[in-house]
Amino acid sequence: GDSVTQMEGPVTLSEEAFLTINCTYTATGYPSLFWYVQYPGEGLQLLLKATKADDKGSNKGFEATYRKETTSFHLEKGSVQVSDSAVYFCALSDPSNNDMRFGAGTRLTVKP
Amino acid sequence: DAGVTQSPTHLIKTRGQQVTLRCSPKSGHDTVSWYQQALGQGPQFIFQYYEEEERQRGNFPDRFSGHQFPNYSSELNVNALLLGDSALYLCASSLAYTYEQYFGPGTRLTVT
């Protein structure tokens, strides 16, 4: 079945460092891909999305490009801030299913 | 515009008891999905409701049941609680046949 594999954490960076969190997927159809962020004690917030190959999702300085040839959707940010500390989840939604499949999450800690 | 709301915020139950969790979708949304998020893991799909019927179900036992009301709000019921049911239960709403889901803050269930 469809699945998402994302880079294991935790990831610890200094403020203003470059961030990459790897995400790859397996799907039989043509899924939409998402990154969600979860701050401590809260639910999930949609960070960005891409619905077809070569689409680039972006929001709040974060970017991810839907790469069909490598089945990847890596999350990047050029300069992280302390406020970016959270758990990041990669997810996919396939039109043949009505559920969303999530990766295990990557905890990011940014130190001043 | 109110987002997805869930109640209660926290709940403590004893093994063998039954529990009901509630969710109100984002205004204008007609589809509600429920997820279980164990500590340190990504959310796992339980089921989805649309037009007051269960449209799809994940790999969860029949102890997990749900309901959707005419106003699109939803309940998740869990019978014969086990210690392993302790988790954050997330509700997400969406428009039918769209990919993007909006999550509530979750209900933290602890089974002792």
PDB file of C-alpha atoms in Angstrom:
ATOM      1  CA  GLY A   1       0.000   0.000   0.000  1.00  0.00           C
ATOM      2  CA  ASP A   2       0.867   3.660  -0.100  1.00  0.00           C
ATOM      3  CA  SER A   3       3.475   4.774   2.422  1.00  0.00           C
ATOM      4  CA  VAL A   4       5.788   7.606   3.393  1.00  0.00           C
ATOM      5  CA  THR A   5       9.313   7.322   4.756  1.00  0.00           C
ATOM      6  CA  GLN A   6      10.967  10.334   6.246  1.00  0.00           C
ATOM      7  CA  MET A   7      14.333  11.089   7.722  1.00  0.00           C
ATOM      8  CA  GLU A   8      14.693  10.008  11.305  1.00  0.00           C
ATOM      9  CA  GLY A   9      15.412  12.623  13.882  1.00  0.00           C
ATOM     10  CA  PRO A  10      15.954  14.335  16.034  1.00  0.00           C
ATOM     11  CA  VAL A  11      17.604  17.124  14.088  1.00  0.00           C
ATOM     12  CA  THR A  12      19.380  19.889  15.990  1.00  0.00           C
ATOM     13  CA  LEU A  13      20.533  23.024  14.194  1.00  0.00           C
ATOM     14  CA  SER A  14      21.841  26.428  15.101  1.00  0.00           C
ATOM     15  CA  GLU A  15      19.797  29.480  14.194  1.00  0.00           C
ATOM     16  CA  GLU A  16      20.250  30.554  10.546  1.00  0.00           C
ATOM     17  CA  ALA A  17      21.469  27.110   9.471  1.00  0.00           C
ATOM     18  CA  PHE A  18      20.153  25.374   6.343  1.00  0.00           C
ATOM     19  CA  LEU A  19      17.512  22.698   6.868  1.00  0.00           C
ATOM     20  CA  THR A  20      16.759  19.594   4.831  1.00  0.00           C
ATOM     21  CA  ILE A  21      14.351  16.885   5.954  1.00  0.00           C
ATOM     22  CA  ASN A  22      14.175  14.001   3.513  1.00  0.00           C
ATOM     23  CA  CYS A  23      10.895  12.365   2.540  1.00  0.00           C
ATOM     24  CA  THR A  24      10.249   9.592   0.018  1.00  0.00           C
ATOM     25  CA  TYR A  25       6.987   7.929  -0.841  1.00  0.00           C
ATOM     26  CA  THR A  26       5.510   4.799  -2.372  1.00  0.00           C
ATOM     27  CA  ALA A  27       2.196   5.071  -4.180  1.00  0.00           C
ATOM     28  CA  THR A  28       0.380   3.208  -6.920  1.00  0.00           C
ATOM     29  CA  GLY A  29      -1.409   6.279  -8.247  1.00  0.00           C
ATOM     30  CA  TYR A  30      -0.644   9.979  -8.470  1.00  0.00           C
ATOM     31  CA  PRO A  31      -0.772  11.282  -4.916  1.00  0.00           C
ATOM     32  CA  SER A  32      -0.779  14.781  -3.547  1.00  0.00           C
ATOM     33  CA  LEU A  33       2.059  15.436  -1.111  1.00  0.00           C
ATOM     34  CA  PHE A  34       2.068  17.498   2.056  1.00  0.00           C
ATOM     35  CA  TRP A  35       4.231  18.726   4.879  1.00  0.00           C
ATOM     36  CA  TYR A  36       2.540  19.282   8.228  1.00  0.00           C
ATOM     37  CA  VAL A  37       4.066  20.852  11.338  1.00  0.00           C
ATOM     38  CA  GLN A  38       3.136  20.056  14.926  1.00  0.00           C
ATOM     39  CA  TYR A  39       4.141  22.426  17.712  1.00  0.00           C
ATOM     40  CA  PRO A  40       4.266  21.103  21.284  1.00  0.00           C
ATOM     41  CA  GLY A  41       0.821  20.306  22.661  1.00  0.00           C
ATOM     42  CA  GLU A  42      -0.960  21.211  19.447  1.00  0.00           C
ATOM     43  CA  GLY A  43      -2.553  19.512  16.451  1.00  0.00           C
ATOM     44  CA  LEU A  44      -1.134  19.428  12.945  1.00  0.00           C
ATOM     45  CA  GLN A  45      -0.909  22.528  10.778  1.00  0.00           C
ATOM     46  CA  LEU A  46      -0.557  22.329   7.023  1.00  0.00           C
ATOM     47  CA  LEU A  47       2.796  23.846   6.070  1.00  0.00           C
ATOM     48  CA  LEU A  48       2.805  23.329   2.300  1.00  0.00           C
ATOM     49  CA  LYS A  49       1.516  21.042  -0.413  1.00  0.00           C
ATOM     50  CA  ALA A  50       2.073  19.944  -4.014  1.00  0.00           C
ATOM     51  CA  THR A  51      -0.511  18.169  -6.109  1.00  0.00           C
ATOM     52  CA  LYS A  52       1.440  17.059  -9.188  1.00  0.00           C
ATOM     53  CA  ALA A  53       4.937  16.278 -10.382  1.00  0.00           C
ATOM     54  CA  ASP A  54       7.398  19.189 -10.489  1.00  0.00           C
ATOM     55  CA  ASP A  55       5.109  21.392  -8.389  1.00  0.00           C
ATOM     56  CA  LYS A  56       6.902  23.359  -5.700  1.00  0.00           C
ATOM     57  CA  GLY A  57       5.069  24.060  -2.458  1.00  0.00           C
ATOM     58  CA  SER A  58       6.267  26.960  -0.335  1.00  0.00           C
ATOM     59  CA  ASN A  59       5.262  28.757   2.843  1.00  0.00           C
ATOM     60  CA  LYS A  60       7.030  30.740   5.581  1.00  0.00           C
ATOM     61  CA  GLY A  61      10.418  30.236   3.913  1.00  0.00           C
ATOM     62  CA  PHE A  62       9.967  26.455   3.644  1.00  0.00           C
ATOM     63  CA  GLU A  63       9.980  24.772   0.237  1.00  0.00           C
ATOM     64  CA  ALA A  64       9.501  21.266  -1.155  1.00  0.00           C
ATOM     65  CA  THR A  65       9.431  20.042  -4.750  1.00  0.00           C
ATOM     66  CA  TYR A  66       7.398  17.038  -5.910  1.00  0.00           C
ATOM     67  CA  ARG A  67       9.924  14.784  -7.676  1.00  0.00           C
ATOM     68  CA  LYS A  68       8.187  11.887  -9.397  1.00  0.00           C
ATOM     69  CA  GLU A  69      11.404  10.416 -10.816  1.00  0.00           C
ATOM     70  CA  THR A  70      12.901  10.009  -7.338  1.00  0.00           C
ATOM     71  CA  THR A  71       9.522   9.701  -5.504  1.00  0.00           C
ATOM     72  CA  SER A  72      10.665  12.385  -3.106  1.00  0.00           C
ATOM     73  CA  PHE A  73       9.340  15.546  -1.451  1.00  0.00           C
ATOM     74  CA  HIS A  74      12.216  16.877   0.638  1.00  0.00           C
ATOM     75  CA  LEU A  75      11.578  19.857   2.923  1.00  0.00           C
ATOM     76  CA  GLU A  76      14.101  22.721   2.864  1.00  0.00           C
ATOM     77  CA  LYS A  77      14.580  26.094   4.499  1.00  0.00           C
ATOM     78  CA  GLY A  78      17.521  28.373   3.928  1.00  0.00           C
ATOM     79  CA  SER A  79      17.753  29.898   7.389  1.00  0.00           C
ATOM     80  CA  VAL A  80      15.948  28.348  10.354  1.00  0.00           C
ATOM     81  CA  GLN A  81      14.766  30.230  13.410  1.00  0.00           C
ATOM     82  CA  VAL A  82      14.255  29.123  17.003  1.00  0.00           C
ATOM     83  CA  SER A  83      10.506  29.407  16.387  1.00  0.00           C
ATOM     84  CA  ASP A  84      10.764  26.647  13.739  1.00  0.00           C
ATOM     85  CA  SER A  85      11.394  24.079  16.475  1.00  0.00           C
ATOM     86  CA  ALA A  86       8.615  21.504  16.072  1.00  0.00           C
ATOM     87  CA  VAL A  87       7.859  18.059  14.666  1.00  0.00           C
ATOM     88  CA  TYR A  88       7.508  17.897  10.878  1.00  0.00           C
ATOM     89  CA  PHE A  89       5.422  15.251   9.124  1.00  0.00           C
ATOM     90  CA  CYS A  90       5.494  14.317   5.470  1.00  0.00           C
ATOM     91  CA  ALA A  91       2.194  12.925   4.170  1.00  0.00           C
ATOM     92  CA  LEU A  92       0.481  11.781   1.009  1.00  0.00           C
ATOM     93  CA  SER A  93      -3.104  11.548  -0.132  1.00  0.00           C
ATOM     94  CA  ASP A  94      -3.946   9.319  -3.073  1.00  0.00           C
ATOM     95  CA  PRO A  95      -7.126   9.850  -5.106  1.00  0.00           C
ATOM     96  CA  SER A  96      -7.860   6.113  -4.870  1.00  0.00           C
ATOM     97  CA  ASN A  97      -8.063   6.338  -1.084  1.00  0.00           C
ATOM     98  CA  ASN A  98      -9.767   8.706   1.265  1.00  0.00           C
ATOM     99  CA  ASP A  99      -7.138   8.587   3.970  1.00  0.00           C
ATOM    100  CA  MET A 100      -3.894  10.444   4.422  1.00  0.00           C
ATOM    101  CA  ARG A 101      -0.690   8.482   5.077  1.00  0.00           C
ATOM    102  CA  PHE A 102       1.903  10.061   7.338  1.00  0.00           C
ATOM    103  CA  GLY A 103       5.569   9.527   7.960  1.00  0.00           C
ATOM    104  CA  ALA A 104       6.802   8.980  11.502  1.00  0.00           C
ATOM    105  CA  GLY A 105       7.763  12.619  11.943  1.00  0.00           C
ATOM    106  CA  THR A 106      11.072  14.431  12.377  1.00  0.00           C
ATOM    107  CA  ARG A 107      11.697  16.509  15.463  1.00  0.00           C
ATOM    108  CA  LEU A 108      13.608  19.712  14.759  1.00  0.00           C
ATOM    109  CA  THR A 109      15.262  21.736  17.502  1.00  0.00           C
ATOM    110  CA  VAL A 110      16.818  25.081  16.614  1.00  0.00           C
ATOM    111  CA  LYS A 111      19.229  26.559  19.136  1.00  0.00           C
ATOM    112  CA  PRO A 112      20.028  30.284  19.379  1.00  0.00           C
TER     113      PRO A 112
ATOM    114  CA  ASP B   1     -13.929  31.561  10.883  1.00  0.00           C
ATOM    115  CA  ALA B   2     -13.737  28.781  13.458  1.00  0.00           C
ATOM    116  CA  GLY B   3     -11.371  25.992  12.632  1.00  0.00           C
ATOM    117  CA  VAL B   4     -11.755  22.375  13.630  1.00  0.00           C
ATOM    118  CA  THR B   5     -12.653  21.997  17.289  1.00  0.00           C
ATOM    119  CA  GLN B   6     -12.451  18.908  19.469  1.00  0.00           C
ATOM    120  CA  SER B   7     -13.666  18.031  22.938  1.00  0.00           C
ATOM    121  CA  PRO B   8     -12.627  17.203  25.517  1.00  0.00           C
ATOM    122  CA  THR B   9      -8.997  18.294  25.526  1.00  0.00           C
ATOM    123  CA  HIS B  10      -7.868  15.593  27.906  1.00  0.00           C
ATOM    124  CA  LEU B  11      -9.497  12.437  29.185  1.00  0.00           C
ATOM    125  CA  ILE B  12      -8.484   9.720  31.621  1.00  0.00           C
ATOM    126  CA  LYS B  13     -10.278   6.383  31.506  1.00  0.00           C
ATOM    127  CA  THR B  14      -9.858   2.976  33.045  1.00  0.00           C
ATOM    128  CA  ARG B  15      -9.180  -0.178  31.042  1.00  0.00           C
ATOM    129  CA  GLY B  16     -12.453  -1.750  29.882  1.00  0.00           C
ATOM    130  CA  GLN B  17     -14.425   1.485  29.890  1.00  0.00           C
ATOM    131  CA  GLN B  18     -15.944   3.239  26.899  1.00  0.00           C
ATOM    132  CA  VAL B  19     -15.165   6.746  25.634  1.00  0.00           C
ATOM    133  CA  THR B  20     -16.736   9.241  23.227  1.00  0.00           C
ATOM    134  CA  LEU B  21     -14.736  12.008  21.565  1.00  0.00           C
ATOM    135  CA  ARG B  22     -16.322  14.867  19.651  1.00  0.00           C
ATOM    136  CA  CYS B  23     -15.337  16.958  16.662  1.00  0.00           C
ATOM    137  CA  SER B  24     -16.811  19.982  14.893  1.00  0.00           C
ATOM    138  CA  PRO B  25     -15.454  20.542  11.391  1.00  0.00           C
ATOM    139  CA  LYS B  26     -14.227  23.767   9.905  1.00  0.00           C
ATOM    140  CA  SER B  27     -17.065  25.899   8.572  1.00  0.00           C
ATOM    141  CA  GLY B  28     -18.087  24.755   5.104  1.00  0.00           C
ATOM    142  CA  HIS B  29     -16.474  21.325   5.358  1.00  0.00           C
ATOM    143  CA  ASP B  30     -18.586  18.192   5.016  1.00  0.00           C
ATOM    144  CA  THR B  31     -16.090  15.387   5.557  1.00  0.00           C
ATOM    145  CA  VAL B  32     -14.506  14.322   8.842  1.00  0.00           C
ATOM    146  CA  SER B  33     -11.579  11.953   9.332  1.00  0.00           C
ATOM    147  CA  TRP B  34     -10.237  10.551  12.581  1.00  0.00           C
ATOM    148  CA  TYR B  35      -6.625   9.659  13.330  1.00  0.00           C
ATOM    149  CA  GLN B  36      -4.797   8.071  16.241  1.00  0.00           C
ATOM    150  CA  GLN B  37      -1.348   9.443  17.063  1.00  0.00           C
ATOM    151  CA  ALA B  38       0.655   7.384  19.514  1.00  0.00           C
ATOM    152  CA  LEU B  39       3.496   9.103  21.326  1.00  0.00           C
ATOM    153  CA  GLY B  40       6.453   9.730  19.013  1.00  0.00           C
ATOM    154  CA  GLN B  41       4.661   8.458  15.908  1.00  0.00           C
ATOM    155  CA  GLY B  42       2.789   9.842  12.953  1.00  0.00           C
ATOM    156  CA  PRO B  43      -1.011   9.862  12.851  1.00  0.00           C
ATOM    157  CA  GLN B  44      -2.709   6.614  11.779  1.00  0.00           C
ATOM    158  CA  PHE B  45      -5.993   6.784   9.874  1.00  0.00           C
ATOM    159  CA  ILE B  46      -8.987   5.329  11.732  1.00  0.00           C
ATOM    160  CA  PHE B  47     -11.926   6.179   9.447  1.00  0.00           C
ATOM    161  CA  GLN B  48     -13.629   8.894   7.449  1.00  0.00           C
ATOM    162  CA  TYR B  49     -17.246  10.043   7.439  1.00  0.00           C
ATOM    163  CA  TYR B  50     -19.136  11.730   4.642  1.00  0.00           C
ATOM    164  CA  GLU B  51     -22.896  12.196   4.300  1.00  0.00           C
ATOM    165  CA  GLU B  52     -23.328  10.537   7.695  1.00  0.00           C
ATOM    166  CA  GLU B  53     -21.764   7.297   6.510  1.00  0.00           C
ATOM    167  CA  GLU B  54     -18.384   5.700   7.022  1.00  0.00           C
ATOM    168  CA  ARG B  55     -16.670   6.061   3.670  1.00  0.00           C
ATOM    169  CA  GLN B  56     -13.378   4.376   4.417  1.00  0.00           C
ATOM    170  CA  ARG B  57     -11.767   2.617   7.336  1.00  0.00           C
ATOM    171  CA  GLY B  58      -8.179   2.032   8.350  1.00  0.00           C
ATOM    172  CA  ASN B  59      -6.750  -0.980  10.113  1.00  0.00           C
ATOM    173  CA  PHE B  60      -8.540  -0.561  13.440  1.00  0.00           C
ATOM    174  CA  PRO B  61     -10.746  -3.092  15.263  1.00  0.00           C
ATOM    175  CA  ASP B  62     -14.518  -2.836  15.547  1.00  0.00           C
ATOM    176  CA  ARG B  63     -14.103  -1.426  19.049  1.00  0.00           C
ATOM    177  CA  PHE B  64     -13.575   1.850  17.229  1.00  0.00           C
ATOM    178  CA  SER B  65     -16.799   3.240  15.821  1.00  0.00           C
ATOM    179  CA  GLY B  66     -18.048   6.606  14.765  1.00  0.00           C
ATOM    180  CA  HIS B  67     -20.939   8.715  13.746  1.00  0.00           C
ATOM    181  CA  GLN B  68     -21.538  11.842  11.708  1.00  0.00           C
ATOM    182  CA  PHE B  69     -24.481  14.122  12.355  1.00  0.00           C
ATOM    183  CA  PRO B  70     -26.516  16.173   9.852  1.00  0.00           C
ATOM    184  CA  ASN B  71     -24.543  19.304  10.835  1.00  0.00           C
ATOM    185  CA  TYR B  72     -21.348  17.410   9.814  1.00  0.00           C
ATOM    186  CA  SER B  73     -19.999  17.144  13.354  1.00  0.00           C
ATOM    187  CA  SER B  74     -18.717  13.735  14.347  1.00  0.00           C
ATOM    188  CA  GLU B  75     -18.102  11.417  17.259  1.00  0.00           C
ATOM    189  CA  LEU B  76     -15.497   8.721  17.773  1.00  0.00           C
ATOM    190  CA  ASN B  77     -16.417   5.933  20.174  1.00  0.00           C
ATOM    191  CA  VAL B  78     -14.005   3.412  21.586  1.00  0.00           C
ATOM    192  CA  ASN B  79     -15.320   0.428  23.568  1.00  0.00           C
ATOM    193  CA  ALA B  80     -13.490  -1.932  25.929  1.00  0.00           C
ATOM    194  CA  LEU B  81     -10.524   0.395  26.259  1.00  0.00           C
ATOM    195  CA  LEU B  82      -7.046  -1.081  26.316  1.00  0.00           C
ATOM    196  CA  LEU B  83      -3.881   0.470  27.669  1.00  0.00           C
ATOM    197  CA  GLY B  84      -2.636   0.638  24.077  1.00  0.00           C
ATOM    198  CA  ASP B  85      -5.480   2.972  23.153  1.00  0.00           C
ATOM    199  CA  SER B  86      -3.701   5.762  25.023  1.00  0.00           C
ATOM    200  CA  ALA B  87      -2.894   8.340  22.355  1.00  0.00           C
ATOM    201  CA  LEU B  88      -3.703  11.731  20.890  1.00  0.00           C
ATOM    202  CA  TYR B  89      -6.860  11.454  18.783  1.00  0.00           C
ATOM    203  CA  LEU B  90      -6.988  13.926  15.944  1.00  0.00           C
ATOM    204  CA  CYS B  91      -9.972  14.983  13.922  1.00  0.00           C
ATOM    205  CA  ALA B  92      -9.506  16.481  10.464  1.00  0.00           C
ATOM    206  CA  SER B  93     -12.094  18.069   8.216  1.00  0.00           C
ATOM    207  CA  SER B  94     -12.159  18.640   4.485  1.00  0.00           C
ATOM    208  CA  LEU B  95     -14.423  19.189   1.531  1.00  0.00           C
ATOM    209  CA  ALA B  96     -15.522  15.999  -0.174  1.00  0.00           C
ATOM    210  CA  TYR B  97     -13.171  14.781  -2.891  1.00  0.00           C
ATOM    211  CA  THR B  98     -10.442  17.288  -2.031  1.00  0.00           C
ATOM    212  CA  TYR B  99      -7.056  16.393  -0.649  1.00  0.00           C
ATOM    213  CA  GLU B 100      -6.436  19.102   1.904  1.00  0.00           C
ATOM    214  CA  GLN B 101      -7.377  18.283   5.479  1.00  0.00           C
ATOM    215  CA  TYR B 102      -7.486  20.700   8.404  1.00  0.00           C
ATOM    216  CA  PHE B 103      -6.680  19.267  11.798  1.00  0.00           C
ATOM    217  CA  GLY B 104      -8.058  20.035  15.221  1.00  0.00           C
ATOM    218  CA  PRO B 105      -5.894  20.288  18.346  1.00  0.00           C
ATOM    219  CA  GLY B 106      -6.688  16.731  19.375  1.00  0.00           C
ATOM    220  CA  THR B 107      -7.967  14.913  22.448  1.00  0.00           C
ATOM    221  CA  ARG B 108      -5.341  13.326  24.673  1.00  0.00           C
ATOM    222  CA  LEU B 109      -6.735   9.992  25.949  1.00  0.00           C
ATOM    223  CA  THR B 110      -4.966   8.203  28.774  1.00  0.00           C
ATOM    224  CA  VAL B 111      -6.084   4.685  29.692  1.00  0.00           C
ATOM    225  CA  THR B 112      -4.960   3.419  33.101  1.00  0.00           C
TER     226      THR B 112
END
